[in-house]
Short mmCIF file of N, CA and C in Angstrom, two decimals:
data_model
loop_
_atom_site.label_atom_id
_atom_site.label_comp_id
_atom_site.label_asym_id
_atom_site.label_seq_id
_atom_site.Cartn_x
_atom_site.Cartn_y
_atom_site.Cartn_z
N UNK I 1 134.34 189.57 46.49
CA UNK I 1 135.49 189.68 45.63
C UNK I 1 136.67 190.18 46.47
N UNK I 2 137.79 189.57 46.30
CA UNK I 2 139.01 189.99 47.00
C UNK I 2 139.70 191.05 46.17
N UNK I 3 139.72 192.28 46.68
CA UNK I 3 140.31 193.40 45.95
C UNK I 3 141.77 193.63 46.29
N UNK I 4 142.35 192.79 47.11
CA UNK I 4 143.74 193.01 47.54
C UNK I 4 144.73 193.00 46.38
N UNK I 5 144.36 192.40 45.28
CA UNK I 5 145.26 192.34 44.13
C UNK I 5 145.38 193.65 43.38
N UNK I 6 144.41 194.55 43.52
CA UNK I 6 144.49 195.80 42.77
C UNK I 6 144.37 197.06 43.62
N UNK I 7 144.14 196.93 44.92
CA UNK I 7 144.12 198.10 45.80
C UNK I 7 145.47 198.25 46.49
N UNK I 8 145.88 199.49 46.78
CA UNK I 8 147.13 199.68 47.51
C UNK I 8 147.08 199.00 48.88
N UNK I 9 148.23 198.61 49.40
CA UNK I 9 148.31 197.87 50.66
C UNK I 9 147.75 198.65 51.84
N UNK I 10 147.75 199.98 51.77
CA UNK I 10 147.29 200.77 52.91
C UNK I 10 145.77 201.00 52.94
N UNK I 11 145.04 200.44 51.97
CA UNK I 11 143.58 200.57 51.98
C UNK I 11 143.01 199.52 52.93
N UNK I 12 142.28 199.96 53.96
CA UNK I 12 141.75 199.00 54.93
C UNK I 12 140.57 198.22 54.35
N UNK I 13 140.24 197.12 54.99
CA UNK I 13 139.05 196.36 54.60
C UNK I 13 137.83 197.26 54.70
N UNK I 14 136.91 197.09 53.77
CA UNK I 14 135.69 197.90 53.80
C UNK I 14 134.59 197.21 53.01
N UNK I 15 133.38 197.66 53.23
CA UNK I 15 132.22 197.16 52.50
C UNK I 15 131.78 198.21 51.49
N UNK I 16 131.31 197.75 50.35
CA UNK I 16 130.71 198.63 49.36
C UNK I 16 129.41 197.98 48.91
N UNK I 17 128.36 198.79 48.80
CA UNK I 17 127.08 198.25 48.37
C UNK I 17 126.81 198.68 46.93
N UNK I 18 126.32 197.74 46.15
CA UNK I 18 125.98 197.99 44.75
C UNK I 18 124.48 197.80 44.59
N UNK I 19 123.86 198.71 43.87
CA UNK I 19 122.45 198.58 43.50
C UNK I 19 122.38 198.36 42.00
N UNK I 20 121.71 197.30 41.58
CA UNK I 20 121.53 197.05 40.15
C UNK I 20 120.42 197.96 39.64
N UNK I 21 120.69 198.63 38.53
CA UNK I 21 119.72 199.55 37.93
C UNK I 21 119.57 199.24 36.45
N UNK I 22 118.46 199.66 35.88
CA UNK I 22 118.24 199.44 34.44
C UNK I 22 119.11 200.36 33.59
N UNK I 23 119.21 201.63 33.99
CA UNK I 23 119.91 202.64 33.20
C UNK I 23 120.75 203.49 34.16
N UNK I 24 122.06 203.32 34.11
CA UNK I 24 122.94 204.03 35.04
C UNK I 24 122.85 205.54 34.87
N UNK I 25 122.84 206.02 33.65
CA UNK I 25 122.82 207.47 33.42
C UNK I 25 121.51 208.10 33.91
N UNK I 26 120.38 207.45 33.65
CA UNK I 26 119.10 207.97 34.12
C UNK I 26 119.03 207.93 35.65
N UNK I 27 119.58 206.88 36.24
CA UNK I 27 119.59 206.76 37.70
C UNK I 27 120.45 207.85 38.32
N UNK I 28 121.59 208.13 37.72
CA UNK I 28 122.46 209.20 38.21
C UNK I 28 121.72 210.54 38.15
N UNK I 29 121.08 210.81 37.02
CA UNK I 29 120.35 212.06 36.85
C UNK I 29 119.27 212.21 37.93
N UNK I 30 118.53 211.14 38.19
CA UNK I 30 117.48 211.18 39.21
C UNK I 30 118.08 211.36 40.60
N UNK I 31 119.14 210.62 40.91
CA UNK I 31 119.77 210.71 42.23
C UNK I 31 120.30 212.11 42.48
N UNK I 32 120.95 212.71 41.49
CA UNK I 32 121.48 214.06 41.64
C UNK I 32 120.34 215.06 41.86
N UNK I 33 119.22 214.86 41.16
CA UNK I 33 118.08 215.77 41.34
C UNK I 33 117.50 215.67 42.75
N UNK I 34 117.76 214.54 43.42
CA UNK I 34 117.28 214.34 44.79
C UNK I 34 118.34 214.67 45.85
N UNK I 35 119.49 215.20 45.41
CA UNK I 35 120.50 215.63 46.36
C UNK I 35 121.76 214.80 46.44
N UNK I 36 121.86 213.74 45.64
CA UNK I 36 123.06 212.91 45.65
C UNK I 36 124.19 213.62 44.92
N UNK I 37 125.41 213.17 45.16
CA UNK I 37 126.59 213.68 44.46
C UNK I 37 127.28 212.53 43.75
N UNK I 38 127.77 212.79 42.55
CA UNK I 38 128.52 211.78 41.81
C UNK I 38 129.97 211.84 42.29
N UNK I 39 130.46 210.71 42.79
CA UNK I 39 131.83 210.62 43.29
C UNK I 39 132.77 210.14 42.19
N UNK I 40 132.32 209.17 41.39
CA UNK I 40 133.15 208.59 40.35
C UNK I 40 132.25 208.02 39.26
N UNK I 41 132.69 208.15 38.01
CA UNK I 41 131.97 207.56 36.90
C UNK I 41 130.92 208.52 36.36
N UNK I 42 130.05 208.00 35.55
CA UNK I 42 129.90 206.59 35.20
C UNK I 42 130.96 206.15 34.19
N UNK I 43 131.22 204.86 34.21
CA UNK I 43 132.16 204.29 33.26
C UNK I 43 131.75 202.86 32.92
N UNK I 44 132.05 202.49 31.69
CA UNK I 44 131.77 201.12 31.25
C UNK I 44 132.91 200.22 31.71
N UNK I 45 132.54 199.04 32.18
CA UNK I 45 133.52 198.07 32.64
C UNK I 45 133.05 196.69 32.19
N UNK I 46 133.87 195.67 32.38
CA UNK I 46 133.42 194.31 32.06
C UNK I 46 132.22 193.87 32.90
N UNK I 47 131.98 194.55 34.02
CA UNK I 47 130.88 194.19 34.92
C UNK I 47 129.61 194.95 34.60
N UNK I 48 129.69 195.98 33.78
CA UNK I 48 128.54 196.82 33.45
C UNK I 48 128.92 198.28 33.55
N UNK I 49 127.94 199.14 33.46
CA UNK I 49 128.18 200.59 33.59
C UNK I 49 128.08 200.93 35.07
N UNK I 50 129.19 201.40 35.64
CA UNK I 50 129.31 201.63 37.08
C UNK I 50 129.45 203.11 37.40
N UNK I 51 128.95 203.46 38.58
CA UNK I 51 129.15 204.81 39.12
C UNK I 51 129.11 204.73 40.63
N UNK I 52 129.84 205.65 41.27
CA UNK I 52 129.82 205.77 42.72
C UNK I 52 129.15 207.10 43.05
N UNK I 53 128.18 207.04 43.96
CA UNK I 53 127.46 208.23 44.38
C UNK I 53 127.47 208.34 45.89
N UNK I 54 127.09 209.50 46.39
CA UNK I 54 126.92 209.70 47.82
C UNK I 54 125.57 210.35 48.04
N UNK I 55 124.86 209.91 49.06
CA UNK I 55 123.57 210.52 49.38
C UNK I 55 123.82 211.87 50.07
N UNK I 56 122.77 212.64 50.34
CA UNK I 56 122.98 213.97 50.93
C UNK I 56 123.69 213.96 52.29
N UNK I 57 123.72 212.82 52.98
CA UNK I 57 124.42 212.75 54.27
C UNK I 57 125.86 212.26 54.12
N UNK I 58 126.26 211.91 52.88
CA UNK I 58 127.62 211.46 52.62
C UNK I 58 127.80 209.96 52.52
N UNK I 59 126.73 209.19 52.75
CA UNK I 59 126.83 207.73 52.64
C UNK I 59 127.06 207.35 51.17
N UNK I 60 128.13 206.60 50.92
CA UNK I 60 128.47 206.24 49.55
C UNK I 60 127.86 204.91 49.15
N UNK I 61 127.51 204.81 47.87
CA UNK I 61 126.98 203.58 47.30
C UNK I 61 127.32 203.56 45.82
N UNK I 62 127.22 202.38 45.24
CA UNK I 62 127.53 202.23 43.82
C UNK I 62 126.29 201.73 43.09
N UNK I 63 126.21 202.08 41.81
CA UNK I 63 125.16 201.53 40.96
C UNK I 63 125.83 200.81 39.80
N UNK I 64 125.16 199.80 39.29
CA UNK I 64 125.67 199.06 38.15
C UNK I 64 124.49 198.68 37.25
N UNK I 65 124.68 198.92 35.96
CA UNK I 65 123.69 198.55 34.96
C UNK I 65 124.36 197.58 33.99
N UNK I 66 123.59 196.63 33.47
CA UNK I 66 124.14 195.72 32.48
C UNK I 66 124.78 196.52 31.37
N UNK I 67 125.89 196.03 30.86
CA UNK I 67 126.59 196.69 29.78
C UNK I 67 125.84 196.42 28.48
N UNK I 68 125.18 197.43 27.95
CA UNK I 68 124.36 197.29 26.75
C UNK I 68 125.21 196.85 25.57
N UNK I 69 126.43 197.34 25.48
CA UNK I 69 127.29 196.96 24.36
C UNK I 69 127.56 195.47 24.37
N UNK I 70 127.88 194.90 25.54
CA UNK I 70 128.13 193.46 25.64
C UNK I 70 126.87 192.67 25.34
N UNK I 71 125.71 193.12 25.81
CA UNK I 71 124.46 192.42 25.57
C UNK I 71 124.13 192.42 24.08
N UNK I 72 124.32 193.55 23.40
CA UNK I 72 124.05 193.62 21.97
C UNK I 72 125.01 192.73 21.19
N UNK I 73 126.27 192.66 21.58
CA UNK I 73 127.24 191.82 20.90
C UNK I 73 126.88 190.35 21.05
N UNK I 74 126.41 189.97 22.22
CA UNK I 74 126.05 188.57 22.46
C UNK I 74 124.84 188.15 21.65
N UNK I 75 123.95 189.11 21.32
CA UNK I 75 122.75 188.81 20.57
C UNK I 75 122.97 188.82 19.07
N UNK I 76 124.05 189.47 18.61
CA UNK I 76 124.28 189.58 17.17
C UNK I 76 124.87 188.27 16.65
N UNK I 77 124.65 187.99 15.36
CA UNK I 77 125.21 186.75 14.78
C UNK I 77 126.73 186.69 14.85
N UNK I 78 127.40 187.85 14.84
CA UNK I 78 128.85 187.86 14.89
C UNK I 78 129.37 187.76 16.32
N UNK I 79 128.51 188.02 17.38
CA UNK I 79 128.93 188.09 18.77
C UNK I 79 129.10 186.83 19.47
#
C-alpha cells in the first residue's frame, strides 16, 4: 500500500509487519503479559481492529483482527 497520500512528506520509507489474529484485545492482553508494550490502539478501522505493539527489545509490529461489526452486518438480512 502506498501511504504517501496520508503520511507527512518527511516520513521516510519504512516497512511495517502485520500479524493476523483472531481477537485483537485478547492478543494485546497476552502480549503485554509477556513483556510487550502497546504503542497505539486498539482501534476499529475499515481493515479490522488494529493495534501497534513493541516487543521487549523495542521491535514494533502490528496486529489486525477481522472487524466483527462488519462481519455481523454482512451476515444479517439488512447488511
